[in-house]
Coordinates of C-alpha atoms in Angstrom, one line a residue:
M1 CA 11.3 -30.9 -31.8
K2 CA 10.5 -27.5 -30.3
E3 CA 9.8 -27.6 -26.6
N4 CA 6.4 -26.1 -25.6
K5 CA 6.6 -24.3 -22.3
T6 CA 3.6 -22.9 -20.4
F7 CA 4.3 -20.0 -18.1
R8 CA 1.9 -19.3 -15.2
R9 CA 1.5 -15.7 -14.1
L10 CA 1.5 -15.2 -10.4
N11 CA -1.4 -13.4 -8.7
P12 CA 0.0 -10.3 -7.0
R13 CA -3.2 -9.9 -5.0
L14 CA -2.1 -12.9 -2.9
D15 CA 0.0 -11.9 0.1
P16 CA 3.0 -14.1 -0.5
N17 CA 3.3 -12.8 -4.2
F18 CA 2.6 -9.2 -3.2
K19 CA 5.5 -9.3 -0.6
A20 CA 7.8 -11.1 -3.0
I21 CA 7.5 -8.3 -5.6
F22 CA 8.5 -5.6 -3.1
T23 CA 10.7 -7.1 -0.4
Q24 CA 13.3 -9.1 -2.2
D25 CA 16.9 -8.0 -1.6
T26 CA 17.5 -7.3 -5.3
P27 CA 17.8 -4.0 -7.3
D28 CA 14.6 -4.7 -9.2
S29 CA 12.6 -5.3 -6.1
R30 CA 13.9 -2.2 -4.3
L31 CA 13.2 -0.1 -7.4
A32 CA 9.6 -1.5 -7.5
L33 CA 9.1 -0.6 -3.9
K34 CA 10.4 2.9 -4.3
S35 CA 8.3 3.4 -7.4
F36 CA 5.2 2.1 -5.6
L37 CA 5.7 4.1 -2.5
S38 CA 6.3 7.3 -4.5
A39 CA 3.1 6.7 -6.5
M40 CA 1.0 6.1 -3.4
T41 CA 2.4 8.9 -1.2
G42 CA 2.7 11.5 -4.0
G43 CA 6.4 12.1 -3.0
N44 CA 9.8 11.0 -4.3
V45 CA 11.0 8.0 -2.3
S46 CA 14.6 7.7 -3.2
D47 CA 15.8 5.4 -0.5
V48 CA 13.8 2.8 1.5
T49 CA 14.7 0.0 3.9
V50 CA 12.5 -3.0 4.5
K51 CA 12.1 -3.9 8.2
E52 CA 10.8 -6.9 10.1
N53 CA 7.1 -7.1 9.5
Q54 CA 6.0 -8.1 13.0
K55 CA 5.0 -5.2 15.2
A56 CA 5.7 -6.1 18.8
S57 CA 3.0 -5.6 21.4
Q58 CA 3.7 -2.7 23.8
Y59 CA 1.9 -4.3 26.8
E60 CA 0.6 -7.7 27.8
G61 CA -2.6 -8.6 26.0
Q62 CA -2.3 -5.9 23.3
R63 CA -3.4 -7.0 19.8
G64 CA -0.4 -7.9 17.7
I65 CA 0.2 -6.7 14.1
L66 CA 1.7 -8.6 11.3
Y67 CA 2.4 -6.2 8.4
D68 CA 2.7 -7.3 4.8
I69 CA 5.4 -4.8 4.2
N70 CA 7.1 -2.6 6.9
C71 CA 9.6 -0.1 5.8
V72 CA 11.3 3.2 6.6
F73 CA 12.5 6.0 4.3
A74 CA 15.8 7.8 4.4
D75 CA 14.2 10.8 6.3
G76 CA 12.7 8.5 9.0
T77 CA 9.3 8.4 7.5
K78 CA 7.7 5.0 8.2
A79 CA 5.3 3.1 5.9
Q80 CA 3.3 0.0 6.4
V81 CA 1.7 -1.6 3.3
E82 CA -1.2 -4.1 3.3
M83 CA -2.7 -6.2 0.5
Q84 CA -6.3 -7.0 1.3
G85 CA -7.3 -9.6 -1.3
Y86 CA -10.9 -10.0 -0.3
D87 CA -13.4 -8.7 2.2
K88 CA -13.1 -10.6 5.4
G89 CA -15.7 -8.5 7.2
L90 CA -12.9 -6.8 9.2
A91 CA -14.3 -3.2 9.6
Y92 CA -11.3 -2.2 7.5
G93 CA -11.5 1.5 8.2
R94 CA -11.2 0.9 12.0
R95 CA -8.4 -1.6 11.5
S96 CA -6.4 0.9 9.4
E97 CA -6.8 3.7 11.9
Y98 CA -5.5 1.3 14.6
Y99 CA -2.6 0.3 12.4
A100 CA -1.7 3.9 11.6
S101 CA -1.8 5.0 15.3
R102 CA 0.5 2.1 16.3
L103 CA 2.8 3.0 13.5
V104 CA 3.1 6.7 14.4
S105 CA 3.6 5.9 18.0
S106 CA 6.7 3.9 17.1
V107 CA 8.2 6.9 15.3
A108 CA 9.1 9.1 18.3
D109 CA 11.7 8.3 21.0
V110 CA 12.0 10.0 24.4
G111 CA 13.9 13.3 23.9
D112 CA 13.1 13.7 20.2
D113 CA 12.2 17.2 18.9
W114 CA 8.5 17.3 18.0
E115 CA 9.3 19.6 15.1
N116 CA 11.3 16.8 13.5
L117 CA 8.7 14.1 14.0
P118 CA 8.5 12.1 10.7
K119 CA 5.3 11.1 8.9
A120 CA 3.8 7.6 9.1
Y121 CA 1.8 6.0 6.2
Q122 CA -0.6 3.1 6.5
I123 CA -1.2 2.1 2.8
S124 CA -3.7 -0.5 1.8
V125 CA -4.4 -2.0 -1.6
L126 CA -7.9 -3.2 -1.5
N127 CA -9.4 -5.8 -3.8
L128 CA -12.8 -4.6 -2.6
K129 CA -14.8 -1.4 -2.4
Y130 CA -14.4 0.4 0.9
D131 CA -16.4 3.5 0.1
E132 CA -19.3 2.5 -2.1
G133 CA -20.5 6.1 -2.5
N134 CA -17.3 7.4 -4.1
N135 CA -16.0 6.2 -7.4
D136 CA -12.4 7.5 -6.9
P137 CA -10.1 4.5 -6.5
L138 CA -7.5 6.5 -4.5
H139 CA -8.1 8.0 -1.0
H140 CA -5.7 9.8 1.3
Y141 CA -7.0 10.3 4.8
V142 CA -5.4 12.7 7.4
L143 CA -6.6 14.2 10.7
A144 CA -8.9 17.1 9.8
D145 CA -11.5 19.4 11.4
V146 CA -14.9 17.9 10.9
K147 CA -16.4 21.4 10.2
D148 CA -14.1 23.1 7.8
G149 CA -11.7 20.4 6.8
A150 CA -8.6 22.2 8.2
Q151 CA -5.8 19.6 8.5
L152 CA -3.3 19.1 11.3
E153 CA 0.3 18.4 10.5
G154 CA -0.2 15.3 8.3
I155 CA 1.8 13.0 10.5
I156 CA -0.8 10.3 10.4
N157 CA -1.7 9.2 6.9
V158 CA -4.0 6.4 5.8
I159 CA -4.1 5.7 2.0
F160 CA -6.5 3.3 0.3
L161 CA -6.2 2.1 -3.4
E162 CA -9.5 0.3 -4.3
L163 CA -8.8 -2.0 -7.2
P164 CA -12.5 -2.5 -8.3
K165 CA -12.8 1.2 -8.9
L166 CA -9.9 1.5 -11.3
P167 CA -10.7 2.6 -14.9
E168 CA -10.9 0.1 -17.7
I169 CA -7.9 0.1 -20.0
K170 CA -9.0 0.2 -23.6
E171 CA -7.1 0.1 -26.9
D172 CA -7.2 3.9 -27.2
T173 CA -6.2 4.6 -23.6
D174 CA -3.2 6.8 -23.2
I175 CA -1.5 4.7 -20.5
E176 CA 1.4 7.2 -20.0
S177 CA -1.1 9.9 -19.0
L178 CA -2.5 7.8 -16.1
P179 CA -1.5 8.6 -12.6
S180 CA 1.3 6.4 -11.3
A181 CA -0.9 5.0 -8.5
V182 CA -3.5 3.9 -11.1
K183 CA -0.8 2.2 -13.2
W184 CA 0.4 0.3 -10.2
G185 CA -3.2 -0.6 -9.3
K186 CA -3.8 -1.9 -12.8
F187 CA -0.6 -4.0 -12.6
I188 CA -1.7 -5.6 -9.3
Q189 CA -5.2 -6.1 -10.7
E190 CA -4.3 -7.6 -14.1
A191 CA -0.7 -9.0 -13.9
D192 CA -2.0 -12.6 -13.7
N193 CA -4.5 -12.1 -16.5
P194 CA -3.1 -13.5 -19.8
A195 CA -5.4 -11.0 -21.7
S196 CA -4.1 -8.0 -19.9
L197 CA -2.3 -5.2 -21.7
S198 CA 1.5 -5.7 -21.4
G199 CA 2.2 -2.0 -21.1
S200 CA 0.0 -1.1 -18.1
Q201 CA 3.0 -0.7 -15.8

């Protein structure tokens, strides 16, 4: 008699599953993390190390931070990744700016050359719409002049990927032509859906 097994797909929008995909000490998990970070930052992340996800307070009474994923690239660039599964009414833009400022303040040590200060990325995958007036699912924020948009050095980077704004994948969609960040977003959005297209990542 043939055994009938039912396999349940895990929801990657839940924090424990999201962390498990990217932080296991396995070649597949490291490859996934490098691919995801490359897609989100627009660079080529060839080497990455996962660090403790608890950011220590710098003084008594300071708000603590528990990152979903805390990592550092080979060149010293730091990245912190958050999966926000639902809207908790957290003023998410303010929270992300705070996270990014804490992250960049941890990059430099006394005596470091300012010219060699590495970048810091606060990356959030949002299962909600942050900017209702803009249909683009991917946003990359840096410090810029409010009048002419002139940017500073790009040390502080805040990146949002808004899952509800991702394009619908249809039968005639050329999946290979989609941006890598969109492919990762569709995987996170649809991986636990039995009806999802198997080739979206």
